Amino acid sequence: MATALDDGISKVVDALKKNGLWKDTLLIFSSDNGAPVNAEHEGSNWPLLGVKQQLYEGGTRAAAFIHGDMLEKTGYTYNGMIHVVDWHPTIANIAGGKVQDEDMDGIDVWNDYVDQLIIAKERNVYNIITDWDVAAIRIGDYKLMTGKNHHNACWTPPPEVEGKWGNASCFVQQEGDVYLFNLKDDPCERINLAEKFPDKVDLLKRRLEEMSKKVIPGFEKVEQSPESDPSNFGGVWSHGWC
């Protein structure tokens, strides 16, 4: 998959350069979640906790980079925080447009990238998954996880030689547990501060409840149809296939 992705991006970049559009192109590459971690996929989020489809940092922190001739600064690491929903208003601003929806979740972070400023976002909902009864929110350095189904989580080392795995350190969560982490001091989520800071838990819970009122139900599951196979549309993915 990684090789196919590299080949596909290379074709796009070559076409932009061939047609004289590369100097006006801003390339944004962003992953959408942490890696699945097992012997089959051999992904690794070490030393972060958790995997893909979990709301721990190992399942939600992802790499990204921005490249373009119009960037005034290059070759540095941006240490601020951005959520995937921020791409929409940010790209709209870069392209000269303006997002009119004041209630949208994302915010324009472009100036913060250019100036390498660290923005203190006062809200960051990881996700509110009613079907799984799990939710997580972050305000400042503190992250709250609630719900009955957090999944058992592990800190899993990268695969060793010959595909063998190192010893994973895991913990089993109890139903109804509440977890509070200080991600600045404990980015690997090893220390639950819920009992130590009940006021902080109440604050984040109230904010999470406010955000939960705005949750939009997910789409109904659509059964996969052979008629929507990409081979019928010139290799393009279409509704009903994925």
Short mmCIF file of C-alpha atoms in Angstrom, two decimals:
data_model
loop_
_atom_site.label_atom_id
_atom_site.label_comp_id
_atom_site.label_asym_id
_atom_site.label_seq_id
_atom_site.Cartn_x
_atom_site.Cartn_y
_atom_site.Cartn_z
CA MET A 1 0.00 0.00 0.00
CA ALA A 2 2.80 2.42 0.87
CA THR A 3 4.53 1.70 -2.46
CA ALA A 4 1.30 2.24 -4.41
CA LEU A 5 0.75 5.52 -2.55
CA ASP A 6 4.28 6.70 -3.37
CA ASP A 7 3.78 5.81 -7.04
CA GLY A 8 0.43 7.62 -7.18
CA ILE A 9 1.73 10.80 -5.56
CA SER A 10 4.75 10.73 -7.88
CA LYS A 11 2.46 10.68 -10.92
CA VAL A 12 0.48 13.65 -9.61
CA VAL A 13 3.63 15.67 -8.83
CA ASP A 14 5.17 14.86 -12.22
CA ALA A 15 1.96 15.95 -13.99
CA LEU A 16 1.87 19.24 -12.06
CA LYS A 17 5.50 19.96 -12.92
CA LYS A 18 5.01 18.98 -16.58
CA ASN A 19 2.09 21.41 -16.89
CA GLY A 20 3.81 24.30 -15.08
CA LEU A 21 1.54 24.15 -12.02
CA TRP A 22 3.97 22.90 -9.38
CA LYS A 23 5.12 26.36 -8.21
CA ASP A 24 1.51 27.25 -7.43
CA THR A 25 0.79 23.97 -5.65
CA LEU A 26 0.70 23.41 -1.90
CA LEU A 27 1.03 19.72 -1.11
CA ILE A 28 -0.45 18.58 2.20
CA PHE A 29 0.16 15.01 3.29
CA SER A 30 -1.66 13.84 6.42
CA SER A 31 -2.34 10.46 7.95
CA ASP A 32 -5.76 9.90 9.52
CA ASN A 33 -5.02 7.63 12.48
CA GLY A 34 -2.42 5.58 14.27
CA ALA A 35 -1.26 2.19 13.04
CA PRO A 36 -2.92 -1.16 13.62
CA VAL A 37 -0.51 -3.16 15.74
CA ASN A 38 -0.21 -6.91 15.29
CA ALA A 39 2.10 -9.43 13.69
CA GLU A 40 0.18 -9.23 10.40
CA HIS A 41 0.41 -5.46 9.92
CA GLU A 42 3.59 -4.85 11.96
CA GLY A 43 2.56 -1.27 12.68
CA SER A 44 3.99 0.60 15.65
CA ASN A 45 2.84 3.60 17.67
CA TRP A 46 5.53 3.13 20.30
CA PRO A 47 5.88 4.62 22.88
CA LEU A 48 2.29 5.88 22.67
CA LEU A 49 -0.61 3.89 24.08
CA GLY A 50 -3.20 2.25 21.87
CA VAL A 51 -3.82 1.47 18.22
CA LYS A 52 -6.03 2.38 15.27
CA GLN A 53 -9.75 2.65 16.21
CA GLN A 54 -8.88 3.58 19.79
CA LEU A 55 -8.97 7.14 21.13
CA TYR A 56 -5.65 6.91 22.93
CA GLU A 57 -2.73 8.91 21.54
CA GLY A 58 -1.37 5.88 19.71
CA GLY A 59 -4.62 5.62 17.78
CA THR A 60 -5.13 9.32 17.10
CA ARG A 61 -1.77 11.09 16.76
CA ALA A 62 -0.66 11.11 13.15
CA ALA A 63 2.17 12.50 11.06
CA ALA A 64 1.76 15.23 8.44
CA PHE A 65 3.86 17.55 6.32
CA ILE A 66 3.30 20.56 4.08
CA HIS A 67 5.40 21.34 1.02
CA GLY A 68 5.26 24.21 -1.44
CA ASP A 69 7.40 26.92 -3.05
CA MET A 70 5.21 29.60 -1.47
CA LEU A 71 6.27 28.64 2.06
CA GLU A 72 8.45 31.34 3.63
CA LYS A 73 9.91 28.90 6.16
CA THR A 74 10.86 25.30 5.46
CA GLY A 75 12.66 22.44 7.17
CA TYR A 76 11.20 22.91 10.64
CA THR A 77 8.79 20.99 12.86
CA TYR A 78 5.48 22.55 13.86
CA ASN A 79 4.72 21.66 17.46
CA GLY A 80 1.18 23.00 17.65
CA MET A 81 -1.97 20.94 17.61
CA ILE A 82 -4.26 20.48 14.63
CA HIS A 83 -7.33 18.30 14.20
CA VAL A 84 -8.28 16.78 10.88
CA VAL A 85 -11.41 18.98 10.77
CA ASP A 86 -9.13 22.05 10.68
CA TRP A 87 -7.96 21.23 7.14
CA HIS A 88 -11.23 22.40 5.55
CA PRO A 89 -11.24 26.05 6.74
CA THR A 90 -7.44 26.22 6.50
CA ILE A 91 -7.30 25.12 2.85
CA ALA A 92 -10.26 27.34 2.00
CA ASN A 93 -8.36 30.34 3.39
CA ILE A 94 -5.18 29.44 1.50
CA ALA A 95 -7.17 29.23 -1.75
CA GLY A 96 -8.70 32.67 -1.18
CA GLY A 97 -12.10 31.47 -0.03
CA LYS A 98 -13.87 31.88 3.28
CA VAL A 99 -15.91 29.41 5.26
CA GLN A 100 -19.19 30.98 6.34
CA ASP A 101 -20.35 28.32 8.80
CA GLU A 102 -19.64 29.71 12.29
CA ASP A 103 -20.69 26.46 13.95
CA MET A 104 -18.21 24.24 12.11
CA ASP A 105 -15.75 22.30 14.24
CA GLY A 106 -12.58 23.25 12.37
CA ILE A 107 -10.60 26.48 12.64
CA ASP A 108 -8.17 28.14 10.24
CA VAL A 109 -4.63 27.49 11.50
CA TRP A 110 -2.69 28.70 8.45
CA ASN A 111 -1.12 31.78 10.03
CA ASP A 112 0.02 29.65 12.95
CA TYR A 113 1.83 27.32 10.58
CA VAL A 114 3.52 30.12 8.68
CA ASP A 115 4.66 31.94 11.83
CA GLN A 116 5.38 28.73 13.77
CA LEU A 117 3.19 29.88 16.65
CA ILE A 118 1.78 27.46 19.18
CA ILE A 119 -1.97 27.90 19.46
CA ALA A 120 -3.78 27.00 22.65
CA LYS A 121 -6.95 25.45 21.33
CA GLU A 122 -9.66 25.47 23.96
CA ARG A 123 -11.50 22.55 22.44
CA ASN A 124 -10.47 19.37 20.76
CA VAL A 125 -12.95 16.52 20.57
CA TYR A 126 -11.19 13.30 19.65
CA ASN A 127 -14.46 11.58 18.92
CA ILE A 128 -17.88 10.85 20.38
CA ILE A 129 -18.87 7.34 19.30
CA THR A 130 -22.31 6.55 20.63
CA ASP A 131 -22.38 3.04 19.15
CA TRP A 132 -19.21 2.13 21.04
CA ASP A 133 -20.10 4.16 24.15
CA VAL A 134 -16.76 5.93 24.16
CA ALA A 135 -15.70 9.56 23.95
CA ALA A 136 -12.62 11.69 24.49
CA ILE A 137 -11.97 15.42 24.69
CA ARG A 138 -8.92 17.58 25.33
CA ILE A 139 -8.72 21.09 26.77
CA GLY A 140 -5.22 22.50 27.12
CA ASP A 141 -2.92 19.76 28.41
CA TYR A 142 -5.69 17.60 29.86
CA LYS A 143 -7.49 14.78 28.08
CA LEU A 144 -10.60 13.04 29.36
CA MET A 145 -11.84 9.63 28.22
CA THR A 146 -15.27 8.36 29.27
CA GLY A 147 -17.61 5.48 28.45
CA LYS A 148 -17.96 1.79 29.09
CA ASN A 149 -15.99 0.55 26.11
CA HIS A 150 -12.44 1.90 25.89
CA HIS A 151 -10.96 -1.40 24.69
CA ASN A 152 -7.97 -2.95 26.42
CA ALA A 153 -4.88 -0.99 25.45
CA CYS A 154 -1.16 -1.73 25.23
CA TRP A 155 2.18 0.00 24.87
CA THR A 156 3.61 -2.26 22.16
CA PRO A 157 7.31 -2.09 21.16
CA PRO A 158 8.24 -2.21 17.46
CA PRO A 159 8.69 -5.70 15.94
CA GLU A 160 12.02 -7.34 16.65
CA VAL A 161 14.24 -9.29 14.30
CA GLU A 162 12.53 -11.98 12.16
CA GLY A 163 9.10 -10.48 12.83
CA LYS A 164 9.05 -11.43 16.52
CA TRP A 165 7.41 -8.96 18.87
CA GLY A 166 8.73 -7.56 22.10
CA ASN A 167 6.75 -7.88 25.32
CA ALA A 168 3.77 -5.55 25.30
CA SER A 169 2.77 -3.82 28.52
CA CYS A 170 -1.03 -3.66 28.73
CA PHE A 171 -3.78 -2.76 31.13
CA VAL A 172 -7.42 -3.83 31.32
CA GLN A 173 -10.00 -1.12 31.75
CA GLN A 174 -13.09 -1.54 33.88
CA GLU A 175 -16.56 -0.66 32.68
CA GLY A 176 -17.53 2.90 33.44
CA ASP A 177 -13.98 3.98 34.21
CA VAL A 178 -13.03 7.62 33.66
CA TYR A 179 -9.50 8.47 32.58
CA LEU A 180 -7.79 11.84 32.87
CA PHE A 181 -4.32 12.35 31.42
CA ASN A 182 -1.95 15.32 31.40
CA LEU A 183 -0.55 14.95 27.90
CA LYS A 184 2.18 17.53 28.44
CA ASP A 185 3.73 15.62 31.34
CA ASP A 186 2.47 12.16 30.37
CA PRO A 187 2.08 11.88 26.57
CA CYS A 188 2.13 8.08 26.80
CA GLU A 189 -0.95 8.06 29.07
CA ARG A 190 0.46 5.94 31.86
CA ILE A 191 -0.94 7.90 34.82
CA ASN A 192 -4.68 8.26 35.38
CA LEU A 193 -5.30 11.53 37.26
CA ALA A 194 -9.09 11.24 37.51
CA GLU A 195 -9.19 10.71 41.28
CA LYS A 196 -6.53 13.35 41.93
CA PHE A 197 -8.27 16.12 39.97
CA PRO A 198 -12.07 15.61 40.26
CA ASP A 199 -12.74 19.29 39.44
CA LYS A 200 -10.85 18.94 36.16
CA VAL A 201 -12.84 15.80 35.37
CA ASP A 202 -16.13 17.61 36.02
CA LEU A 203 -15.06 20.53 33.80
CA LEU A 204 -14.17 18.33 30.86
CA LYS A 205 -17.26 16.17 31.37
CA ARG A 206 -19.52 19.22 31.16
CA ARG A 207 -17.79 20.36 27.99
CA LEU A 208 -18.06 16.88 26.50
CA GLU A 209 -21.77 16.78 27.33
CA GLU A 210 -22.25 20.13 25.57
CA MET A 211 -20.50 18.83 22.47
CA SER A 212 -22.46 15.55 22.60
CA LYS A 213 -25.70 17.48 22.03
CA LYS A 214 -24.39 18.42 18.57
CA VAL A 215 -23.54 14.88 17.53
CA ILE A 216 -24.99 14.00 14.12
CA PRO A 217 -26.00 10.35 13.70
CA GLY A 218 -23.78 8.38 11.36
CA PHE A 219 -24.88 7.16 7.95
CA GLU A 220 -26.72 3.88 7.80
CA LYS A 221 -24.50 1.03 6.70
CA VAL A 222 -24.67 0.41 2.96
CA GLU A 223 -24.17 -3.15 1.80
CA GLN A 224 -21.28 -3.56 -0.62
CA SER A 225 -22.46 -3.89 -4.22
CA PRO A 226 -20.46 -5.63 -6.98
CA GLU A 227 -21.82 -3.02 -9.40
CA SER A 228 -19.82 -0.34 -7.58
CA ASP A 229 -16.50 -2.12 -8.08
CA PRO A 230 -13.81 0.45 -9.05
CA SER A 231 -13.10 -1.55 -12.22
CA ASN A 232 -16.48 -0.36 -13.53
CA PHE A 233 -15.53 3.29 -13.08
CA GLY A 234 -12.03 3.53 -14.48
CA GLY A 235 -10.46 2.56 -11.17
CA VAL A 236 -12.35 5.20 -9.15
CA TRP A 237 -13.78 4.30 -5.74
CA SER A 238 -17.52 4.93 -5.58
CA HIS A 239 -20.46 4.83 -3.17
CA GLY A 240 -21.42 1.33 -2.14
CA TRP A 241 -17.94 -0.15 -2.52
CA CYS A 242 -16.07 1.14 0.52
#
